[in-house]
Coordinates of C-alpha atoms and ligand atoms in Angstrom, one line a residue:
M36 CA 82.3 157.3 35.3
S37 CA 81.5 160.9 36.4
R38 CA 77.9 161.8 37.2
G39 CA 75.9 163.3 34.4
T40 CA 77.8 161.7 31.6
S41 CA 76.2 158.8 29.7
D42 CA 77.7 155.4 29.6
P43 CA 80.1 155.3 26.5
F44 CA 78.8 151.8 25.7
D45 CA 75.1 152.7 25.6
W46 CA 75.1 152.4 21.9
L47 CA 75.7 148.7 22.3
D48 CA 72.1 148.3 23.7
E49 CA 70.8 150.0 20.6
Q50 CA 72.8 147.6 18.4
A51 CA 71.6 144.6 20.4
G52 CA 67.9 145.8 19.9
L53 CA 68.4 146.2 16.1
R54 CA 69.9 142.7 16.0
R55 CA 67.0 141.3 18.0
D56 CA 64.4 143.0 15.7
A57 CA 66.1 141.7 12.6
G58 CA 66.4 138.1 14.0
L59 CA 70.2 138.2 13.8
V60 CA 71.2 137.5 17.3
R61 CA 74.1 135.1 17.6
T62 CA 74.8 133.0 20.6
L63 CA 77.6 130.6 21.7
R64 CA 76.6 127.0 22.5
P65 CA 79.5 125.2 24.1
R66 CA 79.3 121.6 23.1
P67 CA 80.1 118.8 25.6
A68 CA 83.0 116.5 24.9
D69 CA 80.7 113.7 23.9
S70 CA 77.8 115.4 22.2
P71 CA 75.0 113.1 21.3
L72 CA 74.2 115.2 18.2
L73 CA 75.0 114.0 14.7
D74 CA 77.5 116.6 13.4
L75 CA 76.9 118.2 10.0
A76 CA 78.0 121.6 11.1
S77 CA 81.7 121.3 11.7
N78 CA 84.5 121.5 9.0
D79 CA 86.0 118.2 10.0
Y80 CA 85.6 116.9 6.5
L81 CA 87.7 113.8 6.8
G82 CA 86.7 112.9 10.3
L83 CA 90.2 113.4 11.6
A84 CA 89.8 115.9 14.5
R85 CA 89.2 113.0 16.9
H86 CA 91.1 110.3 15.1
P87 CA 93.3 108.5 17.6
E88 CA 96.3 108.7 15.4
V89 CA 95.9 112.4 15.0
T90 CA 95.1 113.2 18.6
R91 CA 98.1 111.0 19.6
S92 CA 100.3 112.9 17.2
G93 CA 99.2 116.2 18.7
A94 CA 99.6 114.9 22.3
D95 CA 103.1 113.6 21.6
A96 CA 104.2 116.9 20.1
C97 CA 102.8 118.8 23.1
L98 CA 104.8 116.5 25.5
R99 CA 108.0 116.7 23.4
W100 CA 108.0 120.3 22.4
G101 CA 105.9 122.0 25.1
A102 CA 102.4 123.6 25.3
G103 CA 103.3 126.7 23.4
A104 CA 105.8 127.6 20.7
T105 CA 107.4 130.0 23.2
G106 CA 107.9 132.9 20.7
S107 CA 107.5 134.2 17.3
R108 CA 108.8 132.0 14.4
L109 CA 111.8 134.3 13.8
V110 CA 112.8 134.2 17.5
S111 CA 112.2 131.0 19.3
G112 CA 109.0 129.7 17.9
S113 CA 110.3 127.6 15.0
T114 CA 110.9 124.0 15.9
E115 CA 112.1 121.1 13.8
L116 CA 108.5 120.0 14.0
H117 CA 107.3 123.1 12.2
A118 CA 110.0 122.6 9.5
E119 CA 108.9 119.0 9.0
L120 CA 105.3 120.0 8.7
E121 CA 106.2 122.7 6.1
R122 CA 108.3 120.3 4.1
E123 CA 105.5 117.6 4.0
L124 CA 102.7 120.1 3.3
A125 CA 104.7 121.5 0.3
A126 CA 105.5 118.1 -1.0
F127 CA 101.9 116.9 -0.7
C128 CA 100.4 119.9 -2.4
G129 CA 103.0 120.0 -5.1
F130 CA 104.7 123.4 -4.2
E131 CA 108.3 124.2 -3.7
A132 CA 107.9 125.6 -0.2
A133 CA 105.4 126.2 2.6
L134 CA 105.0 128.5 5.5
V135 CA 102.9 127.6 8.5
L136 CA 101.1 130.3 10.5
A137 CA 98.9 130.4 13.6
S138 CA 95.7 130.3 11.6
G139 CA 94.3 130.3 8.1
Y140 CA 93.1 133.9 8.7
A141 CA 96.7 134.9 9.5
A142 CA 97.9 133.1 6.4
N143 CA 95.5 135.0 4.2
L144 CA 96.4 138.4 5.8
A145 CA 100.1 137.4 5.3
A146 CA 99.8 136.4 1.7
V147 CA 97.6 139.3 0.6
T148 CA 99.6 142.1 2.3
A149 CA 103.1 140.8 1.6
L150 CA 102.5 140.1 -2.1
T151 CA 100.9 143.4 -2.9
G152 CA 102.0 147.0 -2.8
P153 CA 100.7 150.5 -3.6
D154 CA 101.2 149.8 -7.4
T155 CA 99.4 146.5 -7.3
L156 CA 95.9 146.0 -8.7
I157 CA 94.0 143.3 -6.7
V158 CA 91.1 141.7 -8.6
A159 CA 89.0 140.0 -5.9
D160 CA 85.9 137.7 -6.3
S161 CA 82.9 139.2 -4.7
A162 CA 82.2 136.1 -2.6
N163 CA 85.7 135.8 -1.1
H164 CA 86.2 134.8 2.6
A165 CA 86.3 137.6 5.2
S166 CA 90.0 136.9 5.8
L167 CA 90.9 137.6 2.2
I168 CA 88.7 140.8 2.3
D169 CA 90.5 141.9 5.4
G170 CA 93.9 141.2 3.8
C171 CA 92.8 143.4 0.9
R172 CA 91.7 146.1 3.3
L173 CA 95.0 146.1 5.0
S174 CA 97.0 146.1 1.8
R175 CA 97.8 149.5 0.2
A176 CA 96.9 148.1 -3.2
S177 CA 94.1 149.3 -5.4
R178 CA 91.2 146.9 -5.5
E179 CA 88.5 145.9 -8.0
V180 CA 85.8 143.5 -6.8
V181 CA 84.5 141.5 -9.7
P182 CA 81.3 139.3 -10.0
H183 CA 81.5 135.9 -8.5
A184 CA 83.4 133.1 -10.4
D185 CA 83.7 135.2 -13.6
P186 CA 87.0 134.8 -15.5
E187 CA 85.8 137.3 -18.1
A188 CA 85.3 139.9 -15.5
V189 CA 88.8 139.3 -14.2
R190 CA 90.2 139.6 -17.7
K191 CA 88.4 143.0 -18.1
A192 CA 89.5 144.2 -14.8
L193 CA 93.1 143.4 -15.7
D194 CA 92.8 144.8 -19.2
G195 CA 93.5 148.4 -18.6
H196 CA 96.1 147.9 -15.8
D197 CA 99.8 148.5 -16.3
G198 CA 101.8 147.1 -13.5
P199 CA 101.7 144.3 -11.0
A200 CA 98.4 142.6 -10.4
V201 CA 97.0 139.7 -8.4
A202 CA 93.6 137.9 -8.8
I203 CA 92.4 136.6 -5.5
T204 CA 89.8 133.9 -5.0
D205 CA 88.6 131.2 -2.7
S206 CA 89.0 127.7 -4.4
V207 CA 85.7 126.5 -2.8
F208 CA 83.4 129.3 -1.5
S209 CA 82.5 128.8 2.2
V210 CA 78.8 129.9 1.9
D211 CA 77.5 128.0 -1.2
G212 CA 80.2 125.3 -1.6
D213 CA 80.8 126.0 -5.2
A214 CA 84.3 125.9 -6.8
A215 CA 86.1 128.7 -8.6
P216 CA 86.9 128.1 -12.3
L217 CA 90.7 128.0 -11.6
P218 CA 92.0 127.0 -15.0
A219 CA 90.0 129.8 -16.7
L220 CA 91.0 132.3 -14.1
A221 CA 94.7 131.3 -14.4
A222 CA 94.4 131.7 -18.2
A223 CA 93.0 135.2 -17.8
C224 CA 95.8 136.0 -15.3
R225 CA 98.5 134.7 -17.6
E226 CA 97.3 136.8 -20.5
H227 CA 98.1 139.8 -18.4
G228 CA 101.1 138.6 -16.5
A229 CA 99.1 138.7 -13.3
A230 CA 99.7 136.4 -10.3
M231 CA 96.9 134.3 -8.7
L232 CA 96.3 133.8 -5.0
V233 CA 93.9 131.0 -4.1
D234 CA 92.5 130.3 -0.6
D235 CA 92.2 126.5 -0.6
A236 CA 90.7 126.3 2.9
H237 CA 87.9 124.0 1.7
G238 CA 89.8 122.3 -1.0
L239 CA 92.9 120.9 0.8
G240 CA 92.1 117.3 1.8
V241 CA 89.1 117.1 -0.4
L242 CA 89.9 118.1 -4.0
G243 CA 92.7 116.8 -6.2
A244 CA 94.3 113.4 -6.2
G245 CA 94.0 112.0 -2.7
G246 CA 93.1 115.5 -1.3
R247 CA 96.1 117.4 -2.7
G248 CA 93.9 120.4 -3.1
A249 CA 92.3 122.6 -5.7
A250 CA 95.6 123.6 -7.4
D251 CA 96.3 119.9 -8.0
A252 CA 92.8 119.4 -9.3
A253 CA 93.3 122.2 -11.8
G254 CA 96.8 121.1 -12.9
L255 CA 98.3 124.3 -11.5
A256 CA 100.1 123.0 -8.4
G257 CA 103.6 124.4 -8.2
A258 CA 103.1 127.0 -10.9
P259 CA 105.5 129.9 -10.1
D260 CA 102.7 132.5 -10.7
L261 CA 100.3 130.8 -8.2
V262 CA 100.2 131.1 -4.4
C263 CA 97.8 129.0 -2.3
T264 CA 96.8 129.4 1.3
A265 CA 94.9 126.9 3.4
T266 CA 93.8 126.2 6.9
L267 CA 94.9 123.2 9.0
S268 CA 91.7 123.4 10.9
K269 CA 89.3 121.8 8.4
S270 CA 90.1 118.5 6.7
L271 CA 93.3 118.1 8.7
G272 CA 91.3 118.4 11.9
S273 CA 93.8 120.6 13.7
Q274 CA 94.5 124.3 13.9
G275 CA 96.8 126.7 12.0
G276 CA 97.3 128.0 8.5
V277 CA 99.7 127.6 5.6
V278 CA 100.9 129.6 2.6
L279 CA 102.2 127.4 -0.3
G280 CA 104.3 128.8 -3.1
S281 CA 107.7 129.1 -4.7
A282 CA 110.8 129.3 -2.4
R283 CA 111.2 133.0 -3.2
V284 CA 107.6 133.8 -2.3
I285 CA 107.9 132.0 1.0
E286 CA 111.3 133.7 1.7
H287 CA 109.6 137.1 1.0
L288 CA 106.8 136.3 3.4
V289 CA 109.3 135.3 6.2
N290 CA 110.9 138.7 5.8
S291 CA 107.8 140.9 5.4
A292 CA 104.5 139.3 6.4
R293 CA 103.4 141.0 9.7
T294 CA 101.0 138.2 10.8
F295 CA 103.9 135.8 10.5
I296 CA 106.7 138.0 12.0
F297 CA 104.7 139.5 14.9
D298 CA 102.7 136.4 16.0
T299 CA 103.7 133.5 18.2
G300 CA 104.4 130.3 16.2
L301 CA 101.8 127.7 15.8
A302 CA 101.4 125.6 19.0
P303 CA 103.4 122.3 18.8
A304 CA 100.2 120.2 19.6
A305 CA 98.5 121.8 16.5
A306 CA 101.5 121.3 14.3
G307 CA 101.9 117.7 15.4
A308 CA 98.2 116.9 14.9
A309 CA 98.3 118.4 11.4
L310 CA 101.3 116.4 10.5
G311 CA 99.6 113.2 11.9
A312 CA 96.5 114.0 9.8
L313 CA 98.6 114.7 6.7
R314 CA 100.4 111.4 7.0
L315 CA 97.2 109.5 7.6
L316 CA 95.7 111.1 4.4
V317 CA 98.8 110.1 2.4
R318 CA 98.2 106.5 3.5
E319 CA 94.4 106.7 3.1
P320 CA 93.8 108.9 0.1
Q321 CA 90.3 107.4 -0.4
R322 CA 89.1 109.6 2.5
A323 CA 89.0 112.6 0.1
E324 CA 86.8 110.9 -2.5
R325 CA 84.5 109.5 0.2
A326 CA 84.0 113.0 1.6
R327 CA 83.0 114.3 -1.9
A328 CA 80.7 111.3 -2.4
V329 CA 78.9 112.0 0.9
A330 CA 78.4 115.6 -0.2
R331 CA 76.9 114.5 -3.5
E332 CA 74.7 112.0 -1.7
L333 CA 73.3 114.7 0.7
Y334 CA 72.6 117.1 -2.1
G335 CA 70.9 114.4 -4.3
R336 CA 68.6 113.2 -1.5
L337 CA 67.7 116.7 -0.3
T338 CA 66.9 118.0 -3.8
A339 CA 64.9 114.8 -4.5
E340 CA 62.8 115.8 -1.5
G341 CA 62.1 119.2 -3.1
L342 CA 64.6 121.3 -1.1
E343 CA 66.6 124.0 -2.9
A344 CA 70.4 123.4 -2.6
V345 CA 73.5 124.3 -4.5
R346 CA 75.3 121.4 -6.2
P347 CA 78.4 120.8 -4.1
D348 CA 81.9 120.9 -5.6
A349 CA 83.5 119.8 -2.3
C350 CA 82.1 119.1 1.2
V351 CA 79.8 122.2 1.8
V352 CA 76.1 121.6 1.0
S353 CA 74.1 124.9 1.1
V354 CA 70.3 124.6 1.5
R355 CA 68.2 127.7 1.0
A356 CA 66.0 129.0 3.8
P357 CA 63.1 131.5 3.2
S358 CA 64.3 134.0 5.8
P359 CA 66.9 134.5 8.6
E360 CA 64.2 133.6 11.3
A361 CA 63.2 130.5 9.4
A362 CA 66.8 129.4 9.0
V363 CA 67.4 129.8 12.8
R364 CA 64.2 128.0 13.6
W365 CA 65.1 125.2 11.2
A366 CA 68.6 124.7 12.6
A367 CA 67.1 124.7 16.1
D368 CA 64.5 122.1 15.2
C369 CA 67.2 119.9 13.6
R370 CA 69.1 120.3 16.9
T371 CA 66.1 119.2 18.9
E372 CA 65.9 116.1 16.8
G373 CA 69.6 115.4 17.3
L374 CA 71.2 116.9 14.3
S375 CA 73.7 119.8 14.4
V376 CA 73.7 121.9 11.2
G377 CA 75.2 125.4 10.4
C378 CA 73.0 128.3 9.8
F379 CA 74.3 131.2 7.7
R380 CA 72.4 134.5 7.5
P381 CA 73.2 138.2 7.1
P382 CA 75.6 139.7 7.6
S383 CA 77.7 136.6 7.0
V384 CA 76.2 136.1 3.6
P385 CA 76.9 138.8 1.0
D386 CA 73.7 138.2 -0.9
G387 CA 71.4 138.4 2.1
I388 CA 70.0 134.9 1.5
S389 CA 69.8 132.7 4.6
R390 CA 70.8 129.0 4.4
L391 CA 71.4 125.9 6.3
R392 CA 75.0 125.0 5.8
L393 CA 75.7 121.2 5.9
T394 CA 79.1 119.8 5.8
A395 CA 79.8 116.3 4.5
R396 CA 82.2 114.1 6.4
A397 CA 84.1 111.1 5.0
D398 CA 83.3 109.1 8.2
L399 CA 79.5 109.5 7.9
T400 CA 77.8 106.1 7.5
D401 CA 75.0 105.6 5.0
R402 CA 72.5 105.3 7.9
Q403 CA 73.7 108.6 9.3
I404 CA 73.2 110.2 6.0
A405 CA 69.7 108.9 5.7
D406 CA 68.9 110.0 9.2
A407 CA 70.3 113.5 8.6
V408 CA 68.3 113.9 5.4
G409 CA 65.1 112.7 7.2
T410 CA 65.5 115.2 9.9
I411 CA 66.2 118.1 7.6
V412 CA 63.2 117.3 5.4
R413 CA 60.9 116.7 8.4
T414 CA 61.8 120.0 10.0
A415 CA 61.9 122.1 6.8
P416 CA 59.9 125.4 6.9
R417 CA 56.4 124.9 5.3
D418 CA 55.1 127.3 2.6
Ligands
PLP225 C1 87.7 130.1 3.0 C2 88.3 130.3 4.3 N1 89.5 130.9 4.5 C3 90.1 131.1 5.6 C4 89.5 130.6 6.8 C5 90.2 130.9 8.1 O1 90.9 129.8 8.5 P1 91.2 129.6 10.1 O2 89.9 129.2 10.7 O3 92.3 128.6 10.2 O4 91.6 130.9 10.6 C6 88.3 130.0 6.7 C7 87.6 129.5 7.9 O5 87.5 129.5 8.9 C8 87.6 129.8 5.5 O6 86.5 129.2 5.4

């Protein structure tokens, strides 16, 4: 840097100061392989990330197919393992076809950008996940953000529009854990000939028969006007993303979705682990119901103790905190007492309300649930 000029990154210190003053500093906390903490923070809803069958399936895939996919899917990065995973995901979720990408984030960017154009109207729920929002930003479509979980607002937004339209929503919202009213949203879309794109990141493995997802639960699986996305990193305990839809939608994505075409294929270990988890879930469908029951149990016990929480529709249980600082302190106190919980605060929450975010897991025992509730209640902010 030449003398006399200021450091071009000086503004970062100012930003850091503002974050500190607002109590919004985020830090990484690498966890050890064998953490002594009870985990209510991860998205491992079915307890499969460390299931021996799933890790073995991932390790075997790594040994057989290599550590990396070696290229983008259209060049060298498509293995028979990817094709097998896509066939089984599509069959499980009740769709004609599936396309696996490197992450759920990439799957959402792919689906939103490839299925919309300059003439399209996107009608987006105001609480949609950041990856859907970014997909909308990248698309060249016009956008209307509508109030949360409001089919009437979707209907109104579509009313005046003449041309292609897509309503976009999470199936289960990641901050509060509430579910979108999919049947009513689908009805509003169908009145206007609009398509619907649903991000089922928090529904796959949890909702529907044996965890077949939100579209199955809503009786919409396989509908030609519906496209679903999901991540392989939550209930399937692995990594990666998927788009589910009709064969012609998937064929279109293969030919036009930039986050599919210009990205290295999903690592074989991740594909193998996801396939192992999926097969295990097919054999043990009760895991999905158990995960939902644990969420209801956490919610029931916490609210009985006077805490304010949102009734969970899947595995996310959101407990209100009075301020960002109180939420951070509360999560830290839980940690000191041996419990790991998530902490959501601005800017990750659109409404500015800070929360503890707890995630239910199918493999939590009744004793662990009781201990977790005891810790959260004991450490709750007073007044
Ligand atoms: C609703 C939702 N969509 C998409 C994603 C992104 O998935 P991935 O982590 O696989 O990129 C996440 C979470 O991480 C999510 O919560």
